[in-house]
């Protein structure tokens, strides 16, 4: 966002949200898609967060060097059917991490 020159100078990395929603769009289509996606997010109460490349770089480096953690996804918004248990040994660790009791559906492979 910010016009053609800004988009070019950032290699269209300022449209990561649009890229992850519509991965096969051309880079030039992201400008037109951004307002539509923002409206969709607004309509459904989903945050559409835009930060400068410098803010994102600082946050990324802070995570990489251990100065900060990535913000965890709120457990109350996690859908049970989306939880992934890698093995039966991971069940208690995942339950503690997610702050909820992770159940393995009957008949599901856990190995």
mmCIF file of N, CA, C and O in Angstrom:
data_model
loop_
_atom_site.group_PDB
_atom_site.id
_atom_site.type_symbol
_atom_site.label_atom_id
_atom_site.label_comp_id
_atom_site.label_asym_id
_atom_site.label_seq_id
_atom_site.Cartn_x
_atom_site.Cartn_y
_atom_site.Cartn_z
ATOM 1 N N UNK A 1 0.836 -1.174 0.000
ATOM 2 C CA UNK A 1 0.000 0.000 0.000
ATOM 3 C C UNK A 1 0.876 1.230 0.000
ATOM 4 O O UNK A 1 1.958 1.217 0.527
ATOM 5 N N UNK A 2 0.421 2.267 -0.611
ATOM 6 C CA UNK A 2 1.212 3.483 -0.637
ATOM 7 C C UNK A 2 1.556 3.949 -2.040
ATOM 8 O O UNK A 2 2.316 4.890 -2.199
ATOM 9 N N UNK A 3 1.035 3.294 -3.056
ATOM 10 C CA UNK A 3 1.275 3.741 -4.412
ATOM 11 C C UNK A 3 2.298 2.899 -5.157
ATOM 12 O O UNK A 3 2.981 2.054 -4.582
ATOM 13 N N UNK A 4 2.388 3.154 -6.451
ATOM 14 C CA UNK A 4 3.244 2.348 -7.327
ATOM 15 C C UNK A 4 4.706 2.347 -6.908
ATOM 16 O O UNK A 4 5.353 1.301 -6.884
ATOM 17 N N UNK A 5 5.263 3.517 -6.608
ATOM 18 C CA UNK A 5 6.687 3.600 -6.260
ATOM 19 C C UNK A 5 6.953 2.851 -4.960
ATOM 20 O O UNK A 5 7.893 2.049 -4.870
ATOM 21 N N UNK A 6 6.119 3.085 -3.946
ATOM 22 C CA UNK A 6 6.283 2.389 -2.668
ATOM 23 C C UNK A 6 6.170 0.875 -2.860
ATOM 24 O O UNK A 6 6.975 0.118 -2.336
ATOM 25 N N UNK A 7 5.164 0.443 -3.621
ATOM 26 C CA UNK A 7 4.974 -0.986 -3.860
ATOM 27 C C UNK A 7 6.185 -1.591 -4.561
ATOM 28 O O UNK A 7 6.674 -2.658 -4.187
ATOM 29 N N UNK A 8 6.689 -0.917 -5.572
ATOM 30 C CA UNK A 8 7.852 -1.404 -6.307
ATOM 31 C C UNK A 8 9.076 -1.482 -5.392
ATOM 32 O O UNK A 8 9.804 -2.478 -5.391
ATOM 33 N N UNK A 9 9.305 -0.426 -4.601
ATOM 34 C CA UNK A 9 10.482 -0.388 -3.726
ATOM 35 C C UNK A 9 10.432 -1.491 -2.660
ATOM 36 O O UNK A 9 11.467 -1.943 -2.199
ATOM 37 N N UNK A 10 9.242 -1.904 -2.284
ATOM 38 C CA UNK A 10 9.104 -2.972 -1.297
ATOM 39 C C UNK A 10 8.876 -4.335 -1.949
ATOM 40 O O UNK A 10 8.617 -5.314 -1.254
ATOM 41 N N UNK A 11 8.974 -4.382 -3.263
ATOM 42 C CA UNK A 11 8.797 -5.657 -3.957
ATOM 43 C C UNK A 11 7.434 -6.270 -3.742
ATOM 44 O O UNK A 11 7.283 -7.481 -3.768
ATOM 45 N N UNK A 12 6.439 -5.439 -3.509
ATOM 46 C CA UNK A 12 5.059 -5.851 -3.253
ATOM 47 C C UNK A 12 4.936 -6.701 -1.993
ATOM 48 O O UNK A 12 3.935 -7.352 -1.769
ATOM 49 N N UNK A 13 5.962 -6.669 -1.119
ATOM 50 C CA UNK A 13 5.873 -7.395 0.153
ATOM 51 C C UNK A 13 4.867 -6.761 1.103
ATOM 52 O O UNK A 13 4.488 -7.357 2.110
ATOM 53 N N UNK A 14 4.429 -5.553 0.786
ATOM 54 C CA UNK A 14 3.419 -4.881 1.600
ATOM 55 C C UNK A 14 2.014 -5.428 1.310
ATOM 56 O O UNK A 14 1.041 -4.921 1.848
ATOM 57 N N UNK A 15 1.927 -6.452 0.500
ATOM 58 C CA UNK A 15 0.637 -7.089 0.195
ATOM 59 C C UNK A 15 0.653 -8.568 0.588
ATOM 60 O O UNK A 15 0.081 -9.409 -0.090
ATOM 61 N N UNK A 16 1.299 -8.888 1.716
ATOM 62 C CA UNK A 16 1.375 -10.280 2.149
ATOM 63 C C UNK A 16 -0.007 -10.858 2.455
ATOM 64 O O UNK A 16 -0.261 -12.021 2.165
ATOM 65 N N UNK A 17 -0.882 -10.047 3.037
ATOM 66 C CA UNK A 17 -2.223 -10.547 3.356
ATOM 67 C C UNK A 17 -2.928 -10.971 2.074
ATOM 68 O O UNK A 17 -3.464 -12.075 1.970
ATOM 69 N N UNK A 18 -2.899 -10.093 1.084
ATOM 70 C CA UNK A 18 -3.558 -10.397 -0.194
ATOM 71 C C UNK A 18 -2.923 -11.613 -0.860
ATOM 72 O O UNK A 18 -3.609 -12.467 -1.418
ATOM 73 N N UNK A 19 -1.606 -11.706 -0.786
ATOM 74 C CA UNK A 19 -0.902 -12.834 -1.396
ATOM 75 C C UNK A 19 -1.333 -14.163 -0.782
ATOM 76 O O UNK A 19 -1.501 -15.153 -1.490
ATOM 77 N N UNK A 20 -1.526 -14.173 0.540
ATOM 78 C CA UNK A 20 -1.898 -15.426 1.188
ATOM 79 C C UNK A 20 -3.360 -15.786 0.979
ATOM 80 O O UNK A 20 -3.729 -16.958 1.069
ATOM 81 N N UNK A 21 -4.184 -14.809 0.668
ATOM 82 C CA UNK A 21 -5.588 -15.090 0.361
ATOM 83 C C UNK A 21 -5.741 -15.504 -1.099
ATOM 84 O O UNK A 21 -6.456 -16.454 -1.415
ATOM 85 N N UNK A 22 -5.063 -14.781 -1.986
ATOM 86 C CA UNK A 22 -5.139 -15.046 -3.426
ATOM 87 C C UNK A 22 -3.723 -15.227 -3.978
ATOM 88 O O UNK A 22 -3.168 -14.333 -4.626
ATOM 89 N N UNK A 23 -3.097 -16.400 -3.761
ATOM 90 C CA UNK A 23 -1.688 -16.580 -4.135
ATOM 91 C C UNK A 23 -1.398 -16.514 -5.625
ATOM 92 O O UNK A 23 -0.258 -16.264 -6.010
ATOM 93 N N UNK A 24 -2.377 -16.690 -6.476
ATOM 94 C CA UNK A 24 -2.075 -16.677 -7.904
ATOM 95 C C UNK A 24 -2.354 -15.329 -8.579
ATOM 96 O O UNK A 24 -2.229 -15.216 -9.793
ATOM 97 N N UNK A 25 -2.703 -14.306 -7.800
ATOM 98 C CA UNK A 25 -2.870 -12.973 -8.386
ATOM 99 C C UNK A 25 -1.508 -12.425 -8.807
ATOM 100 O O UNK A 25 -0.496 -12.720 -8.182
ATOM 101 N N UNK A 26 -1.510 -11.594 -9.815
ATOM 102 C CA UNK A 26 -0.267 -10.909 -10.172
ATOM 103 C C UNK A 26 0.004 -9.832 -9.128
ATOM 104 O O UNK A 26 -0.908 -9.344 -8.453
ATOM 105 N N UNK A 27 1.270 -9.457 -9.007
ATOM 106 C CA UNK A 27 1.647 -8.430 -8.021
ATOM 107 C C UNK A 27 0.875 -7.141 -8.254
ATOM 108 O O UNK A 27 0.473 -6.471 -7.303
ATOM 109 N N UNK A 28 0.652 -6.789 -9.487
ATOM 110 C CA UNK A 28 -0.055 -5.545 -9.784
ATOM 111 C C UNK A 28 -1.537 -5.604 -9.402
ATOM 112 O O UNK A 28 -2.167 -4.576 -9.204
ATOM 113 N N UNK A 29 -2.083 -6.797 -9.284
ATOM 114 C CA UNK A 29 -3.490 -6.928 -8.888
ATOM 115 C C UNK A 29 -3.701 -6.723 -7.397
ATOM 116 O O UNK A 29 -4.830 -6.498 -6.956
ATOM 117 N N UNK A 30 -2.634 -6.807 -6.615
ATOM 118 C CA UNK A 30 -2.773 -6.653 -5.169
ATOM 119 C C UNK A 30 -3.324 -5.285 -4.788
ATOM 120 O O UNK A 30 -4.104 -5.169 -3.855
ATOM 121 N N UNK A 31 -2.921 -4.238 -5.493
ATOM 122 C CA UNK A 31 -3.429 -2.890 -5.183
ATOM 123 C C UNK A 31 -4.947 -2.848 -5.280
ATOM 124 O O UNK A 31 -5.608 -2.254 -4.441
ATOM 125 N N UNK A 32 -5.480 -3.472 -6.308
ATOM 126 C CA UNK A 32 -6.936 -3.461 -6.481
ATOM 127 C C UNK A 32 -7.626 -4.385 -5.491
ATOM 128 O O UNK A 32 -8.756 -4.145 -5.077
ATOM 129 N N UNK A 33 -6.944 -5.466 -5.090
ATOM 130 C CA UNK A 33 -7.545 -6.443 -4.182
ATOM 131 C C UNK A 33 -7.542 -5.962 -2.731
ATOM 132 O O UNK A 33 -8.412 -6.363 -1.949
ATOM 133 N N UNK A 34 -6.584 -5.118 -2.375
ATOM 134 C CA UNK A 34 -6.431 -4.706 -0.968
ATOM 135 C C UNK A 34 -7.700 -4.093 -0.371
ATOM 136 O O UNK A 34 -8.130 -4.517 0.707
ATOM 137 N N UNK A 35 -8.328 -3.117 -1.021
ATOM 138 C CA UNK A 35 -9.547 -2.546 -0.421
ATOM 139 C C UNK A 35 -10.677 -3.568 -0.288
ATOM 140 O O UNK A 35 -11.431 -3.551 0.687
ATOM 141 N N UNK A 36 -10.768 -4.473 -1.250
ATOM 142 C CA UNK A 36 -11.808 -5.507 -1.190
ATOM 143 C C UNK A 36 -11.558 -6.448 -0.008
ATOM 144 O O UNK A 36 -12.477 -6.776 0.745
ATOM 145 N N UNK A 37 -10.303 -6.849 0.181
ATOM 146 C CA UNK A 37 -9.986 -7.743 1.287
ATOM 147 C C UNK A 37 -10.175 -7.048 2.629
ATOM 148 O O UNK A 37 -10.680 -7.647 3.582
ATOM 149 N N UNK A 38 -9.803 -5.789 2.702
ATOM 150 C CA UNK A 38 -10.011 -5.030 3.943
ATOM 151 C C UNK A 38 -11.502 -4.967 4.275
ATOM 152 O O UNK A 38 -11.905 -5.154 5.426
ATOM 153 N N UNK A 39 -12.339 -4.741 3.281
ATOM 154 C CA UNK A 39 -13.788 -4.703 3.495
ATOM 155 C C UNK A 39 -14.314 -6.063 3.965
ATOM 156 O O UNK A 39 -15.181 -6.133 4.850
ATOM 157 N N UNK A 40 -13.798 -7.142 3.385
ATOM 158 C CA UNK A 40 -14.205 -8.493 3.812
ATOM 159 C C UNK A 40 -13.823 -8.706 5.274
ATOM 160 O O UNK A 40 -14.618 -9.204 6.073
ATOM 161 N N UNK A 41 -12.600 -8.326 5.625
ATOM 162 C CA UNK A 41 -12.144 -8.477 7.015
ATOM 163 C C UNK A 41 -13.012 -7.651 7.961
ATOM 164 O O UNK A 41 -13.427 -8.145 9.015
ATOM 165 N N UNK A 42 -13.286 -6.412 7.586
ATOM 166 C CA UNK A 42 -14.131 -5.549 8.416
ATOM 167 C C UNK A 42 -15.510 -6.163 8.623
ATOM 168 O O UNK A 42 -16.054 -6.170 9.724
ATOM 169 N N UNK A 43 -16.074 -6.698 7.544
ATOM 170 C CA UNK A 43 -17.411 -7.279 7.596
ATOM 171 C C UNK A 43 -17.468 -8.477 8.554
ATOM 172 O O UNK A 43 -18.489 -8.738 9.174
ATOM 173 N N UNK A 44 -16.343 -9.203 8.673
ATOM 174 C CA UNK A 44 -16.328 -10.408 9.504
ATOM 175 C C UNK A 44 -15.579 -10.217 10.825
ATOM 176 O O UNK A 44 -15.344 -11.186 11.552
ATOM 177 N N UNK A 45 -15.198 -8.979 11.134
ATOM 178 C CA UNK A 45 -14.534 -8.701 12.400
ATOM 179 C C UNK A 45 -13.120 -9.250 12.502
ATOM 180 O O UNK A 45 -12.634 -9.528 13.595
ATOM 181 N N UNK A 46 -12.462 -9.421 11.371
ATOM 182 C CA UNK A 46 -11.091 -9.928 11.344
ATOM 183 C C UNK A 46 -10.133 -8.748 11.232
ATOM 184 O O UNK A 46 -10.295 -7.902 10.351
ATOM 185 N N UNK A 47 -9.133 -8.669 12.118
ATOM 186 C CA UNK A 47 -8.195 -7.542 12.026
ATOM 187 C C UNK A 47 -7.414 -7.563 10.717
ATOM 188 O O UNK A 47 -6.950 -8.617 10.284
ATOM 189 N N UNK A 48 -7.302 -6.431 10.087
ATOM 190 C CA UNK A 48 -6.495 -6.258 8.872
ATOM 191 C C UNK A 48 -5.404 -5.274 9.262
ATOM 192 O O UNK A 48 -5.635 -4.071 9.335
ATOM 193 N N UNK A 49 -4.242 -5.802 9.596
ATOM 194 C CA UNK A 49 -3.184 -4.986 10.182
ATOM 195 C C UNK A 49 -2.133 -4.665 9.133
ATOM 196 O O UNK A 49 -1.569 -5.565 8.514
ATOM 197 N N UNK A 50 -1.889 -3.370 8.949
ATOM 198 C CA UNK A 50 -0.850 -2.912 8.029
ATOM 199 C C UNK A 50 0.210 -2.180 8.844
ATOM 200 O O UNK A 50 -0.114 -1.279 9.617
ATOM 201 N N UNK A 51 1.446 -2.602 8.679
ATOM 202 C CA UNK A 51 2.556 -1.947 9.358
ATOM 203 C C UNK A 51 3.640 -1.664 8.335
ATOM 204 O O UNK A 51 3.720 -2.338 7.305
ATOM 205 N N UNK A 52 4.493 -0.706 8.636
ATOM 206 C CA UNK A 52 5.568 -0.384 7.705
ATOM 207 C C UNK A 52 6.544 -1.550 7.616
ATOM 208 O O UNK A 52 6.639 -2.385 8.520
ATOM 209 N N UNK A 53 7.275 -1.599 6.527
ATOM 210 C CA UNK A 53 8.269 -2.652 6.351
ATOM 211 C C UNK A 53 9.308 -2.594 7.465
ATOM 212 O O UNK A 53 9.823 -3.618 7.906
ATOM 213 N N UNK A 54 9.604 -1.408 7.968
ATOM 214 C CA UNK A 54 10.605 -1.255 9.030
ATOM 215 C C UNK A 54 10.080 -1.820 10.348
ATOM 216 O O UNK A 54 10.827 -2.449 11.100
ATOM 217 N N UNK A 55 8.809 -1.603 10.633
ATOM 218 C CA UNK A 55 8.212 -2.168 11.844
ATOM 219 C C UNK A 55 8.213 -3.683 11.771
ATOM 220 O O UNK A 55 8.567 -4.376 12.726
ATOM 221 N N UNK A 56 7.823 -4.224 10.613
ATOM 222 C CA UNK A 56 7.804 -5.676 10.439
ATOM 223 C C UNK A 56 9.205 -6.258 10.536
ATOM 224 O O UNK A 56 9.409 -7.316 11.125
ATOM 225 N N UNK A 57 10.185 -5.583 9.945
ATOM 226 C CA UNK A 57 11.568 -6.061 10.010
ATOM 227 C C UNK A 57 12.045 -6.092 11.463
ATOM 228 O O UNK A 57 12.638 -7.075 11.914
ATOM 229 N N UNK A 58 11.780 -5.007 12.210
ATOM 230 C CA UNK A 58 12.189 -4.962 13.613
ATOM 231 C C UNK A 58 11.533 -6.089 14.402
ATOM 232 O O UNK A 58 12.190 -6.787 15.178
ATOM 233 N N UNK A 59 10.231 -6.308 14.191
ATOM 234 C CA UNK A 59 9.534 -7.367 14.913
ATOM 235 C C UNK A 59 10.089 -8.744 14.549
ATOM 236 O O UNK A 59 10.233 -9.619 15.412
ATOM 237 N N UNK A 60 10.395 -8.953 13.288
ATOM 238 C CA UNK A 60 10.947 -10.234 12.841
ATOM 239 C C UNK A 60 12.312 -10.483 13.469
ATOM 240 O O UNK A 60 12.588 -11.574 13.981
ATOM 241 N N UNK A 61 13.172 -9.474 13.453
ATOM 242 C CA UNK A 61 14.500 -9.620 14.056
ATOM 243 C C UNK A 61 14.370 -9.859 15.555
ATOM 244 O O UNK A 61 15.084 -10.704 16.112
ATOM 245 N N UNK A 62 13.469 -9.158 16.232
ATOM 246 C CA UNK A 62 13.257 -9.367 17.661
ATOM 247 C C UNK A 62 12.883 -10.816 17.962
ATOM 248 O O UNK A 62 13.368 -11.402 18.936
ATOM 249 N N UNK A 63 12.042 -11.421 17.131
ATOM 250 C CA UNK A 63 11.675 -12.826 17.320
ATOM 251 C C UNK A 63 12.887 -13.717 17.045
ATOM 252 O O UNK A 63 13.179 -14.655 17.801
ATOM 253 N N UNK A 64 13.627 -13.407 15.978
ATOM 254 C CA UNK A 64 14.774 -14.239 15.590
ATOM 255 C C UNK A 64 15.869 -14.263 16.660
ATOM 256 O O UNK A 64 16.516 -15.306 16.851
ATOM 257 N N UNK A 65 16.100 -13.157 17.338
ATOM 258 C CA UNK A 65 17.170 -13.100 18.339
ATOM 259 C C UNK A 65 16.672 -13.402 19.747
ATOM 260 O O UNK A 65 17.426 -13.313 20.706
ATOM 261 N N UNK A 66 15.402 -13.748 19.896
ATOM 262 C CA UNK A 66 14.859 -14.121 21.191
ATOM 263 C C UNK A 66 14.436 -12.954 22.064
ATOM 264 O O UNK A 66 14.138 -13.139 23.240
ATOM 265 N N UNK A 67 14.405 -11.774 21.512
ATOM 266 C CA UNK A 67 13.988 -10.600 22.277
ATOM 267 C C UNK A 67 12.464 -10.551 22.442
ATOM 268 O O UNK A 67 11.955 -9.925 23.361
ATOM 269 N N UNK A 68 11.741 -11.209 21.542
ATOM 270 C CA UNK A 68 10.278 -11.222 21.579
ATOM 271 C C UNK A 68 9.780 -12.581 21.092
ATOM 272 O O UNK A 68 10.499 -13.313 20.412
ATOM 273 N N UNK A 69 8.566 -12.905 21.457
ATOM 274 C CA UNK A 69 7.896 -14.107 20.963
ATOM 275 C C UNK A 69 6.818 -13.680 19.991
ATOM 276 O O UNK A 69 6.299 -12.563 20.078
ATOM 277 N N UNK A 70 6.480 -14.586 19.084
ATOM 278 C CA UNK A 70 5.329 -14.304 18.241
ATOM 279 C C UNK A 70 4.095 -14.368 19.116
ATOM 280 O O UNK A 70 4.023 -15.170 20.049
ATOM 281 N N UNK A 71 3.146 -13.496 18.825
ATOM 282 C CA UNK A 71 1.913 -13.486 19.609
ATOM 283 C C UNK A 71 1.181 -14.806 19.386
ATOM 284 O O UNK A 71 0.934 -15.206 18.251
ATOM 285 N N UNK A 72 0.820 -15.504 20.470
ATOM 286 C CA UNK A 72 0.108 -16.769 20.299
ATOM 287 C C UNK A 72 -1.318 -16.542 19.814
ATOM 288 O O UNK A 72 -1.914 -15.503 20.087
ATOM 289 N N UNK A 73 -1.819 -17.501 19.103
ATOM 290 C CA UNK A 73 -3.208 -17.457 18.656
ATOM 291 C C UNK A 73 -4.090 -17.709 19.867
ATOM 292 O O UNK A 73 -3.838 -18.637 20.640
ATOM 293 N N UNK A 74 -5.115 -16.897 20.097
ATOM 294 C CA UNK A 74 -5.957 -17.083 21.294
ATOM 295 C C UNK A 74 -6.632 -18.456 21.282
ATOM 296 O O UNK A 74 -7.334 -18.799 20.331
ATOM 297 N N UNK A 75 -6.411 -19.252 22.315
ATOM 298 C CA UNK A 75 -6.972 -20.608 22.343
ATOM 299 C C UNK A 75 -8.488 -20.633 22.177
ATOM 300 O O UNK A 75 -9.032 -21.562 21.590
ATOM 301 N N UNK A 76 -9.183 -19.605 22.675
ATOM 302 C CA UNK A 76 -10.647 -19.613 22.567
ATOM 303 C C UNK A 76 -11.130 -19.466 21.128
ATOM 304 O O UNK A 76 -12.281 -19.749 20.814
ATOM 305 N N UNK A 77 -10.236 -19.036 20.227
ATOM 306 C CA UNK A 77 -10.607 -18.913 18.815
ATOM 307 C C UNK A 77 -10.196 -20.138 17.999
ATOM 308 O O UNK A 77 -10.539 -20.249 16.827
ATOM 309 N N UNK A 78 -9.433 -21.033 18.600
ATOM 310 C CA UNK A 78 -8.960 -22.233 17.908
ATOM 311 C C UNK A 78 -10.119 -23.200 17.712
ATOM 312 O O UNK A 78 -10.883 -23.457 18.641
ATOM 313 N N UNK A 79 -10.256 -23.702 16.503
ATOM 314 C CA UNK A 79 -11.289 -24.699 16.238
ATOM 315 C C UNK A 79 -10.718 -26.079 16.548
ATOM 316 O O UNK A 79 -9.649 -26.440 16.060
ATOM 317 N N UNK A 80 -11.433 -26.862 17.350
ATOM 318 C CA UNK A 80 -10.952 -28.171 17.765
ATOM 319 C C UNK A 80 -10.600 -29.042 16.559
ATOM 320 O O UNK A 80 -9.582 -29.729 16.567
ATOM 321 N N UNK A 81 -11.401 -28.974 15.514
ATOM 322 C CA UNK A 81 -11.143 -29.830 14.353
ATOM 323 C C UNK A 81 -9.868 -29.439 13.607
ATOM 324 O O UNK A 81 -9.359 -30.206 12.800
ATOM 325 N N UNK A 82 -9.316 -28.255 13.901
ATOM 326 C CA UNK A 82 -8.076 -27.830 13.245
ATOM 327 C C UNK A 82 -6.824 -28.193 14.037
ATOM 328 O O UNK A 82 -5.712 -28.002 13.562
ATOM 329 N N UNK A 83 -6.998 -28.666 15.271
ATOM 330 C CA UNK A 83 -5.840 -28.993 16.096
ATOM 331 C C UNK A 83 -5.100 -30.191 15.511
ATOM 332 O O UNK A 83 -5.706 -31.142 15.046
ATOM 333 N N UNK A 84 -3.791 -30.126 15.548
ATOM 334 C CA UNK A 84 -2.968 -31.217 15.033
ATOM 335 C C UNK A 84 -2.200 -31.823 16.189
ATOM 336 O O UNK A 84 -1.451 -31.135 16.877
ATOM 337 N N UNK A 85 -2.385 -33.088 16.425
ATOM 338 C CA UNK A 85 -1.621 -33.819 17.420
ATOM 339 C C UNK A 85 -0.656 -34.704 16.647
ATOM 340 O O UNK A 85 -1.066 -35.565 15.874
ATOM 341 N N UNK A 86 0.628 -34.459 16.828
ATOM 342 C CA UNK A 86 1.637 -35.170 16.029
ATOM 343 C C UNK A 86 1.805 -36.610 16.476
ATOM 344 O O UNK A 86 2.081 -37.487 15.682
ATOM 345 N N UNK A 87 1.665 -36.881 17.740
ATOM 346 C CA UNK A 87 1.735 -38.250 18.248
ATOM 347 C C UNK A 87 1.016 -38.302 19.587
ATOM 348 O O UNK A 87 0.715 -37.269 20.182
ATOM 349 N N UNK A 88 0.775 -39.507 20.074
ATOM 350 C CA UNK A 88 0.083 -39.618 21.348
ATOM 351 C C UNK A 88 0.902 -39.007 22.480
ATOM 352 O O UNK A 88 0.354 -38.558 23.477
ATOM 353 N N UNK A 89 2.218 -38.953 22.344
ATOM 354 C CA UNK A 89 3.060 -38.340 23.362
ATOM 355 C C UNK A 89 2.881 -36.819 23.401
ATOM 356 O O UNK A 89 3.186 -36.183 24.404
ATOM 357 N N UNK A 90 2.407 -36.210 22.328
ATOM 358 C CA UNK A 90 2.247 -34.763 22.259
ATOM 359 C C UNK A 90 0.942 -34.257 22.872
ATOM 360 O O UNK A 90 0.771 -33.064 23.042
ATOM 361 N N UNK A 91 0.027 -35.154 23.200
ATOM 362 C CA UNK A 91 -1.299 -34.728 23.620
ATOM 363 C C UNK A 91 -1.237 -33.822 24.842
ATOM 364 O O UNK A 91 -1.800 -32.733 24.856
ATOM 365 N N UNK A 92 -0.523 -34.230 25.887
ATOM 366 C CA UNK A 92 -0.502 -33.396 27.100
ATOM 367 C C UNK A 92 0.243 -32.093 26.853
ATOM 368 O O UNK A 92 -0.158 -31.038 27.344
ATOM 369 N N UNK A 93 1.316 -32.124 26.069
ATOM 370 C CA UNK A 93 2.059 -30.894 25.771
ATOM 371 C C UNK A 93 1.186 -29.929 24.979
ATOM 372 O O UNK A 93 1.166 -28.722 25.251
ATOM 373 N N UNK A 94 0.456 -30.438 23.999
ATOM 374 C CA UNK A 94 -0.419 -29.574 23.205
ATOM 375 C C UNK A 94 -1.569 -29.034 24.056
ATOM 376 O O UNK A 94 -1.955 -27.880 23.915
ATOM 377 N N UNK A 95 -2.092 -29.865 24.952
ATOM 378 C CA UNK A 95 -3.175 -29.405 25.820
ATOM 379 C C UNK A 95 -2.709 -28.235 26.673
ATOM 380 O O UNK A 95 -3.399 -27.229 26.803
ATOM 381 N N UNK A 96 -1.519 -28.350 27.243
ATOM 382 C CA UNK A 96 -0.986 -27.279 28.092
ATOM 383 C C UNK A 96 -0.710 -26.031 27.261
ATOM 384 O O UNK A 96 -1.027 -24.914 27.666
ATOM 385 N N UNK A 97 -0.121 -26.202 26.101
ATOM 386 C CA UNK A 97 0.224 -25.055 25.259
ATOM 387 C C UNK A 97 -1.023 -24.312 24.799
ATOM 388 O O UNK A 97 -1.051 -23.091 24.752
ATOM 389 N N UNK A 98 -2.046 -25.044 24.445
ATOM 390 C CA UNK A 98 -3.260 -24.432 23.920
ATOM 391 C C UNK A 98 -4.219 -23.989 25.024
ATOM 392 O O UNK A 98 -5.180 -23.289 24.760
ATOM 393 N N UNK A 99 -3.947 -24.404 26.255
ATOM 394 C CA UNK A 99 -4.830 -24.026 27.348
ATOM 395 C C UNK A 99 -6.183 -24.708 27.268
ATOM 396 O O UNK A 99 -7.191 -24.182 27.704
ATOM 397 N N UNK A 100 -6.212 -25.892 26.676
ATOM 398 C CA UNK A 100 -7.463 -26.633 26.587
ATOM 399 C C UNK A 100 -7.163 -28.114 26.548
ATOM 400 O O UNK A 100 -6.026 -28.541 26.331
ATOM 401 N N UNK A 101 -8.155 -28.909 26.759
ATOM 402 C CA UNK A 101 -7.996 -30.356 26.771
ATOM 403 C C UNK A 101 -8.099 -30.872 25.339
ATOM 404 O O UNK A 101 -9.177 -30.876 24.753
ATOM 405 N N UNK A 102 -6.965 -31.281 24.780
ATOM 406 C CA UNK A 102 -6.951 -31.783 23.404
ATOM 407 C C UNK A 102 -7.377 -33.231 23.415
ATOM 408 O O UNK A 102 -6.794 -34.065 24.105
ATOM 409 N N UNK A 103 -8.396 -33.536 22.666
ATOM 410 C CA UNK A 103 -8.898 -34.898 22.566
ATOM 411 C C UNK A 103 -8.562 -35.461 21.185
ATOM 412 O O UNK A 103 -8.655 -34.757 20.190
ATOM 413 N N UNK A 104 -8.189 -36.719 21.155
ATOM 414 C CA UNK A 104 -7.948 -37.385 19.899
ATOM 415 C C UNK A 104 -9.235 -38.123 19.522
ATOM 416 O O UNK A 104 -9.726 -38.929 20.297
ATOM 417 N N UNK A 105 -9.780 -37.799 18.335
ATOM 418 C CA UNK A 105 -11.021 -38.494 17.934
ATOM 419 C C UNK A 105 -10.822 -39.997 17.874
ATOM 420 O O UNK A 105 -9.752 -40.482 17.516
ATOM 421 N N UNK A 106 -11.854 -40.749 18.234
ATOM 422 C CA UNK A 106 -11.793 -42.222 18.190
ATOM 423 C C UNK A 106 -11.414 -42.666 16.790
ATOM 424 O O UNK A 106 -11.951 -42.183 15.803
ATOM 425 N N UNK A 107 -10.477 -43.572 16.719
ATOM 426 C CA UNK A 107 -10.040 -44.099 15.439
ATOM 427 C C UNK A 107 -9.012 -43.258 14.716
ATOM 428 O O UNK A 107 -8.524 -43.644 13.655
ATOM 429 N N UNK A 108 -8.642 -42.110 15.276
ATOM 430 C CA UNK A 108 -7.651 -41.259 14.608
ATOM 431 C C UNK A 108 -6.252 -41.782 14.851
ATOM 432 O O UNK A 108 -5.922 -42.243 15.944
ATOM 433 N N UNK A 109 -5.424 -41.733 13.830
ATOM 434 C CA UNK A 109 -4.029 -42.149 13.955
ATOM 435 C C UNK A 109 -3.269 -41.094 14.734
ATOM 436 O O UNK A 109 -3.381 -39.911 14.462
ATOM 437 N N UNK A 110 -2.494 -41.536 15.726
ATOM 438 C CA UNK A 110 -1.724 -40.583 16.530
ATOM 439 C C UNK A 110 -0.226 -40.879 16.486
ATOM 440 O O UNK A 110 0.536 -40.233 17.165
ATOM 441 N N UNK A 111 0.179 -41.836 15.731
ATOM 442 C CA UNK A 111 1.609 -42.185 15.688
ATOM 443 C C UNK A 111 2.349 -41.371 14.668
ATOM 444 O O UNK A 111 1.835 -40.770 13.817
#
